[in-house]
GROMACS .gro file of N, CA and C in nm:
model
  201
    1THR      N    1  -0.906  -3.327  -3.411
    1THR     CA    2  -0.773  -3.326  -3.352
    1THR      C    3  -0.742  -3.458  -3.284
    2ALA      N    4  -0.838  -3.512  -3.211
    2ALA     CA    5  -0.815  -3.639  -3.141
    2ALA      C    6  -0.782  -3.749  -3.242
    3ARG      N    7  -0.848  -3.750  -3.355
    3ARG     CA    8  -0.823  -3.851  -3.459
    3ARG      C    9  -0.680  -3.839  -3.514
    4VAL      N   10  -0.636  -3.717  -3.532
    4VAL     CA   11  -0.499  -3.694  -3.583
    4VAL      C   12  -0.398  -3.753  -3.485
    5TYR      N   13  -0.415  -3.724  -3.354
    5TYR     CA   14  -0.323  -3.777  -3.254
    5TYR      C   15  -0.331  -3.929  -3.247
    6GLU      N   16  -0.448  -3.984  -3.267
    6GLU     CA   17  -0.465  -4.130  -3.267
    6GLU      C   18  -0.384  -4.193  -3.380
    7VAL      N   19  -0.393  -4.136  -3.498
    7VAL     CA   20  -0.319  -4.188  -3.613
    7VAL      C   21  -0.169  -4.171  -3.592
    8LEU      N   22  -0.128  -4.053  -3.541
    8LEU     CA   23   0.014  -4.030  -3.514
    8LEU      C   24   0.068  -4.130  -3.412
    9ALA      N   25  -0.011  -4.160  -3.310
    9ALA     CA   26   0.031  -4.258  -3.208
    9ALA      C   27   0.050  -4.395  -3.270
   10LYS      N   28  -0.039  -4.435  -3.360
   10LYS     CA   29  -0.025  -4.565  -3.427
   10LYS      C   30   0.100  -4.570  -3.514
   11LEU      N   31   0.124  -4.462  -3.586
   11LEU     CA   32   0.245  -4.456  -3.670
   11LEU      C   33   0.371  -4.463  -3.584
   12ASN      N   34   0.371  -4.390  -3.473
   12ASN     CA   35   0.486  -4.391  -3.383
   12ASN      C   36   0.506  -4.529  -3.322
   13ALA      N   37   0.398  -4.595  -3.285
   13ALA     CA   38   0.406  -4.730  -3.227
   13ALA      C   39   0.463  -4.830  -3.326
   14SER      N   40   0.445  -4.803  -3.456
   14SER     CA   41   0.498  -4.893  -3.557
   14SER      C   42   0.648  -4.873  -3.580
   15GLY      N   43   0.706  -4.774  -3.509
   15GLY     CA   44   0.850  -4.751  -3.519
   15GLY      C   45   0.888  -4.628  -3.598
   16LEU      N   46   0.791  -4.556  -3.649
   16LEU     CA   47   0.819  -4.436  -3.727
   16LEU      C   48   0.856  -4.320  -3.634
   17ALA      N   49   0.972  -4.262  -3.655
   17ALA     CA   50   1.012  -4.143  -3.579
   17ALA      C   51   0.948  -4.022  -3.646
   18MET      N   52   0.906  -3.926  -3.566
   18MET     CA   53   0.841  -3.809  -3.625
   18MET      C   54   0.867  -3.685  -3.543
   19VAL      N   55   0.848  -3.573  -3.607
   19VAL     CA   56   0.856  -3.443  -3.542
   19VAL      C   57   0.721  -3.376  -3.563
   20LEU      N   58   0.659  -3.335  -3.455
   20LEU     CA   59   0.530  -3.267  -3.461
   20LEU      C   60   0.555  -3.120  -3.429
   21VAL      N   61   0.521  -3.034  -3.522
   21VAL     CA   62   0.541  -2.891  -3.505
   21VAL      C   63   0.404  -2.827  -3.489
   22GLU      N   64   0.385  -2.757  -3.380
   22GLU     CA   65   0.256  -2.695  -3.350
   22GLU      C   66   0.280  -2.551  -3.309
   23GLN      N   67   0.214  -2.459  -3.375
   23GLN     CA   68   0.229  -2.317  -3.342
   23GLN      C   69   0.162  -2.283  -3.210
   24LYS      N   70   0.048  -2.341  -3.185
   24LYS     CA   71  -0.025  -2.314  -3.062
   24LYS      C   72   0.008  -2.421  -2.959
   25ALA      N   73   0.023  -2.380  -2.835
   25ALA     CA   74   0.051  -2.475  -2.728
   25ALA      C   75  -0.078  -2.549  -2.693
   26VAL      N   76  -0.088  -2.672  -2.736
   26VAL     CA   77  -0.207  -2.753  -2.711
   26VAL      C   78  -0.167  -2.874  -2.629
   27PRO      N   79  -0.261  -2.935  -2.558
   27PRO     CA   80  -0.227  -3.057  -2.484
   27PRO      C   81  -0.171  -3.163  -2.579
   28MET      N   82  -0.055  -3.212  -2.547
   28MET     CA   83   0.010  -3.310  -2.632
   28MET      C   84  -0.023  -3.450  -2.582
   29PRO      N   85  -0.026  -3.546  -2.672
   29PRO     CA   86  -0.055  -3.683  -2.632
   29PRO      C   87   0.056  -3.740  -2.544
   30ALA      N   88   0.021  -3.838  -2.464
   30ALA     CA   89   0.116  -3.898  -2.370
   30ALA      C   90   0.228  -3.974  -2.441
   31GLN      N   91   0.215  -4.001  -2.571
   31GLN     CA   92   0.314  -4.081  -2.642
   31GLN      C   93   0.444  -4.005  -2.670
   32ARG      N   94   0.445  -3.874  -2.649
   32ARG     CA   95   0.565  -3.799  -2.683
   32ARG      C   96   0.683  -3.850  -2.599
   33GLU      N   97   0.800  -3.838  -2.654
   33GLU     CA   98   0.919  -3.878  -2.582
   33GLU      C   99   0.996  -3.756  -2.534
   34THR      N  100   1.002  -3.652  -2.615
   34THR     CA  101   1.073  -3.530  -2.579
   34THR      C  102   0.996  -3.411  -2.632
   35THR      N  103   0.985  -3.308  -2.550
   35THR     CA  104   0.925  -3.182  -2.593
   35THR      C  105   1.038  -3.082  -2.612
   36ILE      N  106   1.043  -3.022  -2.731
   36ILE     CA  107   1.145  -2.923  -2.762
   36ILE      C  108   1.073  -2.796  -2.804
   37VAL      N  109   1.107  -2.685  -2.741
   37VAL     CA  110   1.051  -2.555  -2.778
   37VAL      C  111   1.163  -2.475  -2.844
   38LEU      N  112   1.138  -2.433  -2.968
   38LEU     CA  113   1.234  -2.352  -3.043
   38LEU      C  114   1.186  -2.208  -3.047
   39GLN      N  115   1.281  -2.118  -3.042
   39GLN     CA  116   1.251  -1.976  -3.060
   39GLN      C  117   1.361  -1.919  -3.147
   40ASN      N  118   1.322  -1.864  -3.260
   40ASN     CA  119   1.419  -1.808  -3.355
   40ASN      C  120   1.527  -1.909  -3.392
   41GLY      N  121   1.486  -2.034  -3.407
   41GLY     CA  122   1.579  -2.139  -3.448
   41GLY      C  123   1.668  -2.194  -3.339
   42ARG      N  124   1.650  -2.148  -3.215
   42ARG     CA  125   1.733  -2.196  -3.104
   42ARG      C  126   1.648  -2.277  -3.006
   43VAL      N  127   1.707  -2.382  -2.953
   43VAL     CA  128   1.638  -2.465  -2.855
   43VAL      C  129   1.631  -2.387  -2.724
   44ARG      N  130   1.509  -2.363  -2.677
   44ARG     CA  131   1.490  -2.290  -2.551
   44ARG      C  132   1.444  -2.383  -2.439
   45PHE      N  133   1.389  -2.499  -2.475
   45PHE     CA  134   1.338  -2.595  -2.376
   45PHE      C  135   1.348  -2.733  -2.437
   46ARG      N  136   1.406  -2.826  -2.361
   46ARG     CA  137   1.416  -2.965  -2.407
   46ARG      C  138   1.404  -3.054  -2.285
   47GLU      N  139   1.290  -3.119  -2.272
   47GLU     CA  140   1.262  -3.203  -2.156
   47GLU      C  141   1.175  -3.321  -2.198
   48THR      N  142   1.164  -3.419  -2.111
   48THR     CA  143   1.075  -3.533  -2.137
   48THR      C  144   0.938  -3.507  -2.075
   49ARG      N  145   0.905  -3.381  -2.057
   49ARG     CA  146   0.775  -3.339  -2.005
   49ARG      C  147   0.730  -3.215  -2.080
   50ARG      N  148   0.604  -3.180  -2.063
   50ARG     CA  149   0.550  -3.060  -2.126
   50ARG      C  150   0.584  -2.938  -2.038
   51PRO      N  151   0.622  -2.825  -2.099
   51PRO     CA  152   0.650  -2.707  -2.018
   51PRO      C  153   0.524  -2.656  -1.950
   52THR      N  154   0.542  -2.599  -1.832
   52THR     CA  155   0.428  -2.540  -1.762
   52THR      C  156   0.387  -2.411  -1.832
   53THR      N  157   0.269  -2.361  -1.797
   53THR     CA  158   0.222  -2.234  -1.853
   53THR      C  159   0.321  -2.123  -1.821
   54GLN      N  160   0.371  -2.121  -1.698
   54GLN     CA  161   0.469  -2.018  -1.659
   54GLN      C  162   0.598  -2.030  -1.740
   55GLU      N  163   0.643  -2.152  -1.763
   55GLU     CA  164   0.765  -2.172  -1.843
   55GLU      C  165   0.743  -2.124  -1.986
   56LEU      N  166   0.627  -2.155  -2.045
   56LEU     CA  167   0.598  -2.110  -2.180
   56LEU      C  168   0.594  -1.958  -2.187
   57ALA      N  169   0.530  -1.896  -2.089
   57ALA     CA  170   0.523  -1.749  -2.087
   57ALA      C  171   0.664  -1.691  -2.078
   58SER      N  172   0.747  -1.749  -1.994
   58SER     CA  173   0.884  -1.702  -1.978
   58SER      C  174   0.963  -1.721  -2.107
   59LEU      N  175   0.945  -1.835  -2.173
   59LEU     CA  176   1.016  -1.862  -2.297
   59LEU      C  177   0.979  -1.764  -2.408
   60TYR      N  178   0.852  -1.736  -2.420
   60TYR     CA  179   0.805  -1.654  -2.532
   60TYR      C  180   0.794  -1.506  -2.502
   61LEU      N  181   0.774  -1.471  -2.376
   61LEU     CA  182   0.754  -1.331  -2.342
   61LEU      C  183   0.870  -1.272  -2.262
   62GLY      N  184   0.962  -1.355  -2.220
   62GLY     CA  185   1.076  -1.306  -2.143
   62GLY      C  186   1.061  -1.334  -1.996
   63GLU      N  187   1.167  -1.321  -1.924
   63GLU     CA  188   1.169  -1.352  -1.781
   63GLU      C  189   1.069  -1.271  -1.700
   64ARG      N  190   1.041  -1.147  -1.741
   64ARG     CA  191   0.952  -1.061  -1.662
   64ARG      C  192   0.812  -1.118  -1.649
   65SER      N  193   0.769  -1.202  -1.745
   65SER     CA  194   0.634  -1.256  -1.741
   65SER      C  195   0.620  -1.372  -1.642
   66ALA      N  196   0.731  -1.430  -1.600
   66ALA     CA  197   0.726  -1.546  -1.510
   66ALA      C  198   0.695  -1.504  -1.366
   67ALA      N  199   0.704  -1.376  -1.338
   67ALA     CA  200   0.680  -1.329  -1.200
   67ALA      C  201   0.532  -1.327  -1.168
   0.00000   0.00000   0.00000
C-alpha cells in the first residue's frame, strides 16, 4: 500500500490530476487536496481535511451514531 501511495504522489507531483476511490476508510497520504465522501451518488462531505471517525460514522450510519 505504501508503494502505491508513493507512486500516486509522484504522478500527482508531475501535474496529473487524479481521483482515488477507496471503499475502506484508510489513512490517506498528506498529498491530497480535497477529501470527498459520496453516499448513493451524493456528496456528503467535502473538505480539505480527512473526516473524523465520528463524522464517518455519522455519514454512513446516520446521526444517531454520532452521539
